[in-house]
Coordinates of C-alpha atoms in Angstrom, one line a residue:
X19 CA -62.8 104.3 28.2
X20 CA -59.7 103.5 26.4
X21 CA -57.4 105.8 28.4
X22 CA -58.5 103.8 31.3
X23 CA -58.8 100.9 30.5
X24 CA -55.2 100.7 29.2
X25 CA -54.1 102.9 32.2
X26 CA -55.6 100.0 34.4
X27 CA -53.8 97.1 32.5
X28 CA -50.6 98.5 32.6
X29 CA -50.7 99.3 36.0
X30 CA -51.3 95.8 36.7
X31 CA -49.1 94.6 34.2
X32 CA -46.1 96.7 36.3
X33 CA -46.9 94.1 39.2
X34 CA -44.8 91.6 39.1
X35 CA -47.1 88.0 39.9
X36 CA -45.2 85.0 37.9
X37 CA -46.5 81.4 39.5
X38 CA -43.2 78.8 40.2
X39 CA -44.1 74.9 39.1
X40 CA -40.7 74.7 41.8
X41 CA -43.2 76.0 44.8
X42 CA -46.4 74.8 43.8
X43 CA -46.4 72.6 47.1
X44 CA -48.7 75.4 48.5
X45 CA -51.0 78.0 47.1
X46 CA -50.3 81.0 45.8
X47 CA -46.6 79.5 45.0
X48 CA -45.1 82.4 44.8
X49 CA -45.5 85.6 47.2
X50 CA -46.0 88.5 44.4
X51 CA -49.4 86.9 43.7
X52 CA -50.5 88.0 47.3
X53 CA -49.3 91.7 46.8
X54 CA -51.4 91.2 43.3
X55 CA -54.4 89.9 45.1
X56 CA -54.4 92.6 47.8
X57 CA -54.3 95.3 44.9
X58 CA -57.4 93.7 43.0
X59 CA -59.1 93.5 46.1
X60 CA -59.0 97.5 47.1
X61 CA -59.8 98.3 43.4
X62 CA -62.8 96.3 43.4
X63 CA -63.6 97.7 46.8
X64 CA -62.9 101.4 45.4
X65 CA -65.5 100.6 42.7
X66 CA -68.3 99.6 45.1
X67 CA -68.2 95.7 44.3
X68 CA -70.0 93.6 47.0
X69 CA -69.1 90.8 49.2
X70 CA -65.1 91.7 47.9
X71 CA -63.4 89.0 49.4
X72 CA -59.2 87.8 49.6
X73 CA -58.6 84.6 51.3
X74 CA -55.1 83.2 52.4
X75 CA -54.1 81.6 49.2
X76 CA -55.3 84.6 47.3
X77 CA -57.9 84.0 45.8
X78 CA -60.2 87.4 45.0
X79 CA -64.3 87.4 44.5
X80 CA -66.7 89.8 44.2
X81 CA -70.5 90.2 43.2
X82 CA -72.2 92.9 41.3
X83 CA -75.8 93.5 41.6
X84 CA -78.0 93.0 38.5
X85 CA -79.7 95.6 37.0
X86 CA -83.4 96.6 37.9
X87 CA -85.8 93.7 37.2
X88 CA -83.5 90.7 37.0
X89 CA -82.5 90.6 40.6
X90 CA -83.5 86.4 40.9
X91 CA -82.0 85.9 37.3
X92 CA -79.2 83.4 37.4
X93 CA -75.7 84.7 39.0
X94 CA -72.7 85.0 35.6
X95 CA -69.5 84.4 36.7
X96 CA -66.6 85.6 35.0
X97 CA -62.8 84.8 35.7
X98 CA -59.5 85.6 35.2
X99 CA -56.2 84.8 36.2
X100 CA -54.0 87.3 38.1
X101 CA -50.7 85.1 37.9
X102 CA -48.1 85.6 35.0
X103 CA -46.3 82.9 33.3
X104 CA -43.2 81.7 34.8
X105 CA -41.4 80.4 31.6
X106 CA -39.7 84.1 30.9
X107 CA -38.2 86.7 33.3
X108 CA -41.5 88.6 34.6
X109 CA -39.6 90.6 37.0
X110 CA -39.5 93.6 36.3
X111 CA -41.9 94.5 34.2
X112 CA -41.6 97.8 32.2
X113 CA -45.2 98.0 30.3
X114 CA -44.7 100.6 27.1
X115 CA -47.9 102.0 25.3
X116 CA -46.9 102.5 21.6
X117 CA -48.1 103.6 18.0
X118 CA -47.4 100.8 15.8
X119 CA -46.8 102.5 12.5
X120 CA -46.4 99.8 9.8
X121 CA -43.1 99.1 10.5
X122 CA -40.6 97.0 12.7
X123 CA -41.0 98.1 16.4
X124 CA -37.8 98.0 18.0
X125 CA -38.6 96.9 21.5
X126 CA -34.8 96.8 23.0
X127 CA -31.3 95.7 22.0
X128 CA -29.8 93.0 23.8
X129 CA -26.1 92.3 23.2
X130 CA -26.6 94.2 19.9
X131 CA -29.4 92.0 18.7
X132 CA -32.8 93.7 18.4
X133 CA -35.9 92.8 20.0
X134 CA -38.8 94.0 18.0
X135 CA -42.1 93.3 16.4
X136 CA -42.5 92.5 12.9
X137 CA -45.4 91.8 10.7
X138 CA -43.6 89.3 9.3
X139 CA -43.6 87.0 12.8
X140 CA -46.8 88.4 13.4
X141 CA -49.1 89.2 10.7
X142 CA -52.0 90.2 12.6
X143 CA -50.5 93.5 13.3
X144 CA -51.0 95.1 9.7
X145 CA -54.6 95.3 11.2
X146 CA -53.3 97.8 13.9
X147 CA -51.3 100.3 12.0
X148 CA -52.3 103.5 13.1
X149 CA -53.1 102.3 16.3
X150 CA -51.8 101.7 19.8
X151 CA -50.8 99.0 21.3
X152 CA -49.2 97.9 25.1
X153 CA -45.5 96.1 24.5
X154 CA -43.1 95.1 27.7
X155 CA -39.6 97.0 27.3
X156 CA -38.2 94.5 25.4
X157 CA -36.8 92.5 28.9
X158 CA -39.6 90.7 30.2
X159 CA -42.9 89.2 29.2
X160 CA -45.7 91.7 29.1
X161 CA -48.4 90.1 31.3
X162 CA -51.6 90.4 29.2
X163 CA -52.1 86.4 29.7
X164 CA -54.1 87.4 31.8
X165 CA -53.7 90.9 32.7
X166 CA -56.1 91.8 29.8
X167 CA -58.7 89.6 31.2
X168 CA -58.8 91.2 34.6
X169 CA -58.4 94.9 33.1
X170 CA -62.0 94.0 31.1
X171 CA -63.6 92.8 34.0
X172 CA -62.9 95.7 36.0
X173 CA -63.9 97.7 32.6
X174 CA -67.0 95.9 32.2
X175 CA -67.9 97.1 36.2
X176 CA -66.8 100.6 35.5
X177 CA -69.1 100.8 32.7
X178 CA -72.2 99.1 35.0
X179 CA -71.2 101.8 37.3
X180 CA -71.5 104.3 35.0
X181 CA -74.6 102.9 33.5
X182 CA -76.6 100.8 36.0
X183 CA -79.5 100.7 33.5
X184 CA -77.5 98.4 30.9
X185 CA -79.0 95.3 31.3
X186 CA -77.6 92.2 33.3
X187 CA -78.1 89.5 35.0
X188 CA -76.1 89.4 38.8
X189 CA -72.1 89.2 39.0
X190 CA -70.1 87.1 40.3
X191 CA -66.1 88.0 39.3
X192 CA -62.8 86.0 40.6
X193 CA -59.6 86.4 39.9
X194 CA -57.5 83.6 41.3
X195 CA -53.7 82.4 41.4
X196 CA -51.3 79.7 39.9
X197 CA -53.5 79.0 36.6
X198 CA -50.2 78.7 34.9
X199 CA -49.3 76.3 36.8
X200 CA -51.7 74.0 36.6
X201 CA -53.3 74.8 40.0
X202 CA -55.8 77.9 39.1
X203 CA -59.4 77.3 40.3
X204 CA -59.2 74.2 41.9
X205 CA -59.8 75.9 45.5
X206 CA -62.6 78.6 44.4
X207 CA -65.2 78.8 46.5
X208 CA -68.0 77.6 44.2
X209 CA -70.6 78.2 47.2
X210 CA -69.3 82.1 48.0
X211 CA -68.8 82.3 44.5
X212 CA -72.5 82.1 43.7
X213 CA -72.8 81.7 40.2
X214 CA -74.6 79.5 37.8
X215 CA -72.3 78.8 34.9
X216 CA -69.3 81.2 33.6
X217 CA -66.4 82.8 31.3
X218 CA -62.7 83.0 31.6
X219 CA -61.3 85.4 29.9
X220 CA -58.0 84.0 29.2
X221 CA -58.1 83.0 24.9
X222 CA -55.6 85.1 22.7
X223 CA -56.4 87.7 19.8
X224 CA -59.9 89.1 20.2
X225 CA -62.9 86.8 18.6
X226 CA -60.8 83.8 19.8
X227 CA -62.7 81.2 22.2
X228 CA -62.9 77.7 23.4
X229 CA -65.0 75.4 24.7
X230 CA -62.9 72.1 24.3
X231 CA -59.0 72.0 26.2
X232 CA -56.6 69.3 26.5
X233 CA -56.8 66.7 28.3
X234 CA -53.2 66.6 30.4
X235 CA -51.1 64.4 32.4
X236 CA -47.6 65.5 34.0
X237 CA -45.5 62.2 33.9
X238 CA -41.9 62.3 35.7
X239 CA -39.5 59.8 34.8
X240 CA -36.4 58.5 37.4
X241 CA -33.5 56.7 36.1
X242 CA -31.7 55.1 38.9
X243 CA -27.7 54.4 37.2
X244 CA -24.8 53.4 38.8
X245 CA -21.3 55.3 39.4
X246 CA -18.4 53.3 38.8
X247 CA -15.0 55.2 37.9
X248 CA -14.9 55.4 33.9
X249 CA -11.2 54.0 34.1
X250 CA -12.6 50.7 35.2
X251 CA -16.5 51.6 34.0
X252 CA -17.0 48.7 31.1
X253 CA -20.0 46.6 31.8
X254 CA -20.5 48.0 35.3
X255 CA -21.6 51.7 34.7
X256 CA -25.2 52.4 34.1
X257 CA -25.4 56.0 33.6
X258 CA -28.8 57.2 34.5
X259 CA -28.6 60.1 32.2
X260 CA -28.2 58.1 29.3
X261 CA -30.8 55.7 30.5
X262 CA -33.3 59.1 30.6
X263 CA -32.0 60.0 26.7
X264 CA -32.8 56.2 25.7
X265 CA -36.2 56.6 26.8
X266 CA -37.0 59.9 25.3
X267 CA -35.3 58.7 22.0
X268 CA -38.6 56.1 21.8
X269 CA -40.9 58.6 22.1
X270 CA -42.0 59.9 18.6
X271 CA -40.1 62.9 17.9
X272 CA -42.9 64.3 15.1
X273 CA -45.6 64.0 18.4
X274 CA -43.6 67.4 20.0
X275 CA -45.0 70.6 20.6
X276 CA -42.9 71.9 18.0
X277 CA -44.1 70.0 15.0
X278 CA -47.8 69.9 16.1
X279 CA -50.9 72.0 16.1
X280 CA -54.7 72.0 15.7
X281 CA -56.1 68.6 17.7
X282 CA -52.8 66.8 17.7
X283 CA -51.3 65.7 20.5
X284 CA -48.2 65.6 21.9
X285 CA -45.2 64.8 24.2
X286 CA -43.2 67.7 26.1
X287 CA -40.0 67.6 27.3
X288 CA -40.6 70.0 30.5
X289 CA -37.5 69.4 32.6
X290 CA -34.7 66.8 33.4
X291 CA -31.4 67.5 35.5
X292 CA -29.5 64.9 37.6
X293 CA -26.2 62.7 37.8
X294 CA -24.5 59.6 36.8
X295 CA -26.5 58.1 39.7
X296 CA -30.2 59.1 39.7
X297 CA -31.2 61.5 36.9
X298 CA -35.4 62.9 36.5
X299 CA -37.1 64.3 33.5
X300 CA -40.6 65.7 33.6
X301 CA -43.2 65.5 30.8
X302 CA -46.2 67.1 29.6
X303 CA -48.9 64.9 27.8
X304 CA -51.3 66.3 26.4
X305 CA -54.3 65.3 23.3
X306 CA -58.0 66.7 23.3
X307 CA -59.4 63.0 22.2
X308 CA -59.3 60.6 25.6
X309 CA -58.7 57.8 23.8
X310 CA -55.3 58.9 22.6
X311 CA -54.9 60.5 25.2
X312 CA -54.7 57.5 27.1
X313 CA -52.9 55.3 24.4
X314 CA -50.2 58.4 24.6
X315 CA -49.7 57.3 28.6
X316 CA -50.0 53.5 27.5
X317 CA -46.5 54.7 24.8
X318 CA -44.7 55.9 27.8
X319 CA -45.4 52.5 29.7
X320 CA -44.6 50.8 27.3
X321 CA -40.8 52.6 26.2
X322 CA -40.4 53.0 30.2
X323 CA -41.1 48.8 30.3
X324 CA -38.3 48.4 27.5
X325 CA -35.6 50.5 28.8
X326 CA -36.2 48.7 31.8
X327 CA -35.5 45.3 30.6
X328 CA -32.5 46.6 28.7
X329 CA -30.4 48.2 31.9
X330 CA -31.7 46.1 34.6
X331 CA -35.5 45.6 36.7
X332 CA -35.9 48.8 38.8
X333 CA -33.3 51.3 36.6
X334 CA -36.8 53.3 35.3
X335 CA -39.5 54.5 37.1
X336 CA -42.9 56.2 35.8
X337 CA -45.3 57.9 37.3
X338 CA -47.9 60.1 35.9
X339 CA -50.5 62.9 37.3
X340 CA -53.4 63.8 35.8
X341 CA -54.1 67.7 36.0
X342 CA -56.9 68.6 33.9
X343 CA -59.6 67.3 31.5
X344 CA -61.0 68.2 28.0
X345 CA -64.0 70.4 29.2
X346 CA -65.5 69.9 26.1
X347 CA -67.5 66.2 27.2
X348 CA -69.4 68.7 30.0
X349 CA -70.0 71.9 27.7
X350 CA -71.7 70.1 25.3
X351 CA -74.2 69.5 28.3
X352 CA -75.0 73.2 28.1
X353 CA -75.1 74.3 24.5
X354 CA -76.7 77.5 24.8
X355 CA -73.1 78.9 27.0
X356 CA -71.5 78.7 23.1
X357 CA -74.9 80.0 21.9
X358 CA -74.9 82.9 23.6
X359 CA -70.8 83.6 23.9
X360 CA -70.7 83.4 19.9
X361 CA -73.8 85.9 19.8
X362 CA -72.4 88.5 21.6
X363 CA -69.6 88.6 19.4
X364 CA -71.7 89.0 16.5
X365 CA -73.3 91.8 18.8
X366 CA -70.0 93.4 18.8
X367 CA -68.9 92.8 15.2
X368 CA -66.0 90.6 15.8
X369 CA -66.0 87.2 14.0
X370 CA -65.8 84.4 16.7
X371 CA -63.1 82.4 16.2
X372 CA -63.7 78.8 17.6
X373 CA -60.5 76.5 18.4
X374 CA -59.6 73.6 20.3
X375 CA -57.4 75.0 22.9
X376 CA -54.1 73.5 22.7
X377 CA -53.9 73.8 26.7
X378 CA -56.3 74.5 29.7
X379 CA -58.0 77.2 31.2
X380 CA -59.6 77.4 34.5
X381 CA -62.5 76.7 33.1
X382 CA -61.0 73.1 32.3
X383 CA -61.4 72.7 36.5
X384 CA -64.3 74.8 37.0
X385 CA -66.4 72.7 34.7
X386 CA -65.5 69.6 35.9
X387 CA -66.3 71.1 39.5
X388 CA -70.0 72.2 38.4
X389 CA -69.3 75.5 36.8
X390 CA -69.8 75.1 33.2
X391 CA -67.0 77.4 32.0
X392 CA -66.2 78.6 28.1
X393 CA -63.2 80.5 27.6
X394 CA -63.7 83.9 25.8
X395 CA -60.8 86.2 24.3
X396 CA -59.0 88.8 26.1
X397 CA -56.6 90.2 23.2
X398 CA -52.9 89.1 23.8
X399 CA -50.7 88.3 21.5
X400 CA -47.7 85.9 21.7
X401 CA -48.5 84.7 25.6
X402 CA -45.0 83.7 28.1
X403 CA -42.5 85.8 25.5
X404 CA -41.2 88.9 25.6
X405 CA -42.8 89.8 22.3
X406 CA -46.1 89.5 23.9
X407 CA -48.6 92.9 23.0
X408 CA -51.8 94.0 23.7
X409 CA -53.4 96.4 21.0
X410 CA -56.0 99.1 22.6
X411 CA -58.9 98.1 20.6
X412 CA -59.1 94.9 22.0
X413 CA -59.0 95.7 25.7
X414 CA -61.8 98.4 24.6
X415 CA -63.7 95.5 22.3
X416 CA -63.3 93.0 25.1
X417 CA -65.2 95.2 27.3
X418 CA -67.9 95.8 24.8
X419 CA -68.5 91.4 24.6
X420 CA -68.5 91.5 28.1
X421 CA -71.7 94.0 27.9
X422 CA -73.3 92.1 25.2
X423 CA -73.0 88.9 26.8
X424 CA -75.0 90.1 30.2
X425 CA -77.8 91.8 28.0
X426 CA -77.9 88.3 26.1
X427 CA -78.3 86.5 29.4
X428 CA -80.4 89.0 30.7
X429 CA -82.9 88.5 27.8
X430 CA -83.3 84.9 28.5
X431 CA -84.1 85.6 32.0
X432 CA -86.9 87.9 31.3

C-alpha cells in the first residue's frame, strides 16, 4: 500500500491546481483546478466509484456502497480539497520521495543559499529517521495541503476494493476547489452529496484534528488622498498612503499573526498597493471566541472613525465580509462525530491531538450548511512553503483512521 499510495500523491502533487484570491469572482478561480478535477474524476471512475460526478466549477463527488448488511446505515462523507495554496509559486511542481537520514536534507540551492530541512526548524522529523518522506524540489510548495487528504481517500477505496468485507457504512467522497481561498464548499451539492454528517481531511501532522475554526472576516480599507505637487504640497496634500499606514499603526501590533497562537486572535495585513490618490489595504480578522471577534471589527471602526476625523469626512472607508464561522457552536450539537473521530485514532495507535484550528476548513461552511463536519489529519508538514513534506507513514496511517472510522460508524448502525 505504501508504494501506492505515495505513487498516487505524488502524481497528484505534479498537477499544478493553486486557487487566485485575484480571480475568485467565479469558481474554480483559476483553470488548473479543472484539469485537477477531470483527473480525480477518471481515477475514481477507474476504481469503480458510483454516481462519479464533475460539474462546471469543478467540483468532484462520488459514492461507495456499504458493505453487506449496512446498506440503509447512514451515508459518511468525507472531503478534501484539490486546490493548492496560492501564497508560494506552485507551478511547477517537482515532487521528490526521499530517505531522511538524521541529518539536514538539502532540498536545492538558490543563489548559493540552501534550501533544506532541519530538525532544528522542525523537530518532528527525528521521529522519521530511517524513513521516507515526499519533499517538493526545493522551488515550489509541495502540495500535501491537501494532496495527502485526497491520496487517503482514494487509499481508503482501494482498500474497500480490495476488501469489500471490511466494515462500513455507505460513501459519500468530494473533492472540491478554492478552499484556500475562502470559497471551498460553499456550492457542494449537499442533496447529490447524500451524506449525513462528515470529515475533512485537511489538519497537519497525523493525530492532529479540529472541531472548532476561526471565526473570519476579510475587511478592505480605501484611503481617498489628494495629489498636489510636493513643491507647493503644505497643508493641501493628503496622501492616501500615509493615511492607510496611520490606520494600521492603531491597530495593536502584538494582535498579528506573527506574535500569536493557540485561541488568540488577530489582525493580518493581507495586501495594500495604490497611489498618492486612492491607496487599498486588505485584512484578515480572525478569533475563535465571537465576542472578540466582533469587538476585533468594532477596533477597526473605531481607528477607521479616528483617522477619519483627523484627514477630513470621507478620506477612509471600511468595509468588512464575513467568510466563515467557528464550527465549533454546531459540533457541539453532535458530540459523538469527536467521539468516534478520537476513537479511531486510538484504534490506530496514534495519540489524537485536539486544537483550535487557527483558520477554517470546509467543514467551517459545510457545518453551518447542515453537514456537521470535524476536520481529521492528513500528515503535512509546514503547509503554503516550500519546506512543506509529507513522511510515508502518515499517508499509510491516514488510511488506516479512515478504516477504523467506518467500522466505528458501522458498529453504531448495527
Amino acid at each position: 500500500m505504501a508504494e501506492d499510495i505515495t505513487e498516487r500523491f505524488m502524481r497528484y502533487c505534479a498537477i499544478p491546481s493553486q486557487s487566485n484570491p485575484a480571480s475568485s469572482d467565479k469558481v474554480p478561480s483559476t483553470s488548473s483546478q479543472h484539469i485537477m478535477a477531470q483527473v480525480l474524476e477518471e481515477d475514481l471512475l477507474a476504481l469503480g466509484a458510483l454516481d462519479v460526478c464533475r460539474d462546471d466549477h469543478a467540483y468532484v463527488i462520488a459514492h461507495w456502497p456499504s458493505s453487506l448488511g449496512l446498506e440503509q446505515a447512514p451515508c459518511l462523507g468525507l472531503i478534501a480539497h484539490l486546490d493548492t495554496a496560492w501564497q508560494a509559486k506552485g507551478d511547477p511542481v517537482h515532487p521528490q520521495l526521499r530517505l531522511y537520514e538524521g541529518k539536514p536534507l538539502v532540498l536545492c540551492k538558490q543563489e548559493g543559499k540552501k534550501i533544506q530541512l532541519t530538525s532544528e526548524f522542525n523537530p518532528e522529523l527525528e521521529a522519521f529517521v530511517g524513513q521516507e518522506i515526499v519533499t517538493s524540489d526545493g522551488t515550489s510548495l509541495l502540495g500535501g495541503d491537501d494532496k495527502a487528504g485526497v491520496a487517503e481517500i482514494f487509499g481508503y477505496l482501494e482498500r474497500l476494493k480490495e476488501h469489500p468485507d471490511i466494515p462500513h457504512p455507505p460513501l459519500a467522497v468530494a473533492f472540491v476547489p478554492d478552499e484556500e481561498i475562502g470559497h471551498g464548499a460553499a456550492l457542494l451539492d449537499l442533496d447529490s452529496f447524500g451524506a449525513a454528517y462528515g470529515y475533512t481531511l485537511d489538519a497537519g501532522p497525523l493525530g492532529e484534528c479540529a472541531y472548532e475554526t476561526f471565526n473570519a472576516a476579510t475587511a478592505t480599507v480605501t484611503a481617498t488622498g489628494c495629489s498636489v505637487h510636493p513643491g507647493t504640497a503644505k497643508g493641501r496634500l493628503v496622501n492616501a498612503l500615509e493615511v492607510l499606514m496611520a490606520f494600521h499603526r492603531l491597530l495593536p501590533a502584538p494582535e498579528r499573526p506573527e506574535y500569536t497562537e493557540g485561541r488568540e486572535g488577530f489582525f493580518l495585513l493581507v495586501s495594500c498597493q495604490g497611489n498618492v490618490e486612492q491607496a487599498q489595504a486588505t485584512y484578515g480578522v480572525r478569533d475563535h471566541d465571537p465576542a472578540k471577534f466582533e469587538k476585533r471589527k468594532h477596533q477597526m471602526e473605531a481607528a477607521a472613525a479616528y483617522i477619519d476625523e483627523l484627514f477630513g469626512e470621507g478620506t477612509l472607508k471600511l468595509a468588512f465580509e464575513d467568510v466563515y464561522r467557528n464550527m465549533g457552536e454546531e459540533i457541539e450539537k453532535t458530540p459523538e462525530l469527536v467521539d468516534v473521530m478520537l476513537q479511531a485514532y486510538e484504534d490506530c495507535g496514534v495519540t489524537p491531538h485536539v486544537i483550535a484550528m487557527r483558520g477554517g476548513t470546509d467543514g467551517s461552511q459545510l457545518t453551518f450548511r447542515g453537514l456537521p463536519c470535524p476536520n481529521i489529519s492528513s500528515g503535512y508538514y509546514n503547509a503554503h512553503g516550500p519546506l512543506e513534506f509529507v513522511p510515508v507513514h502518515d499517508l499509510c496511517a491516514m488510511v488506516d483512521v479512515l478504516e477504523a472510522l467506518g467500522r466505528r460508524f458501522a458498529q453504531q448502525a448495527l
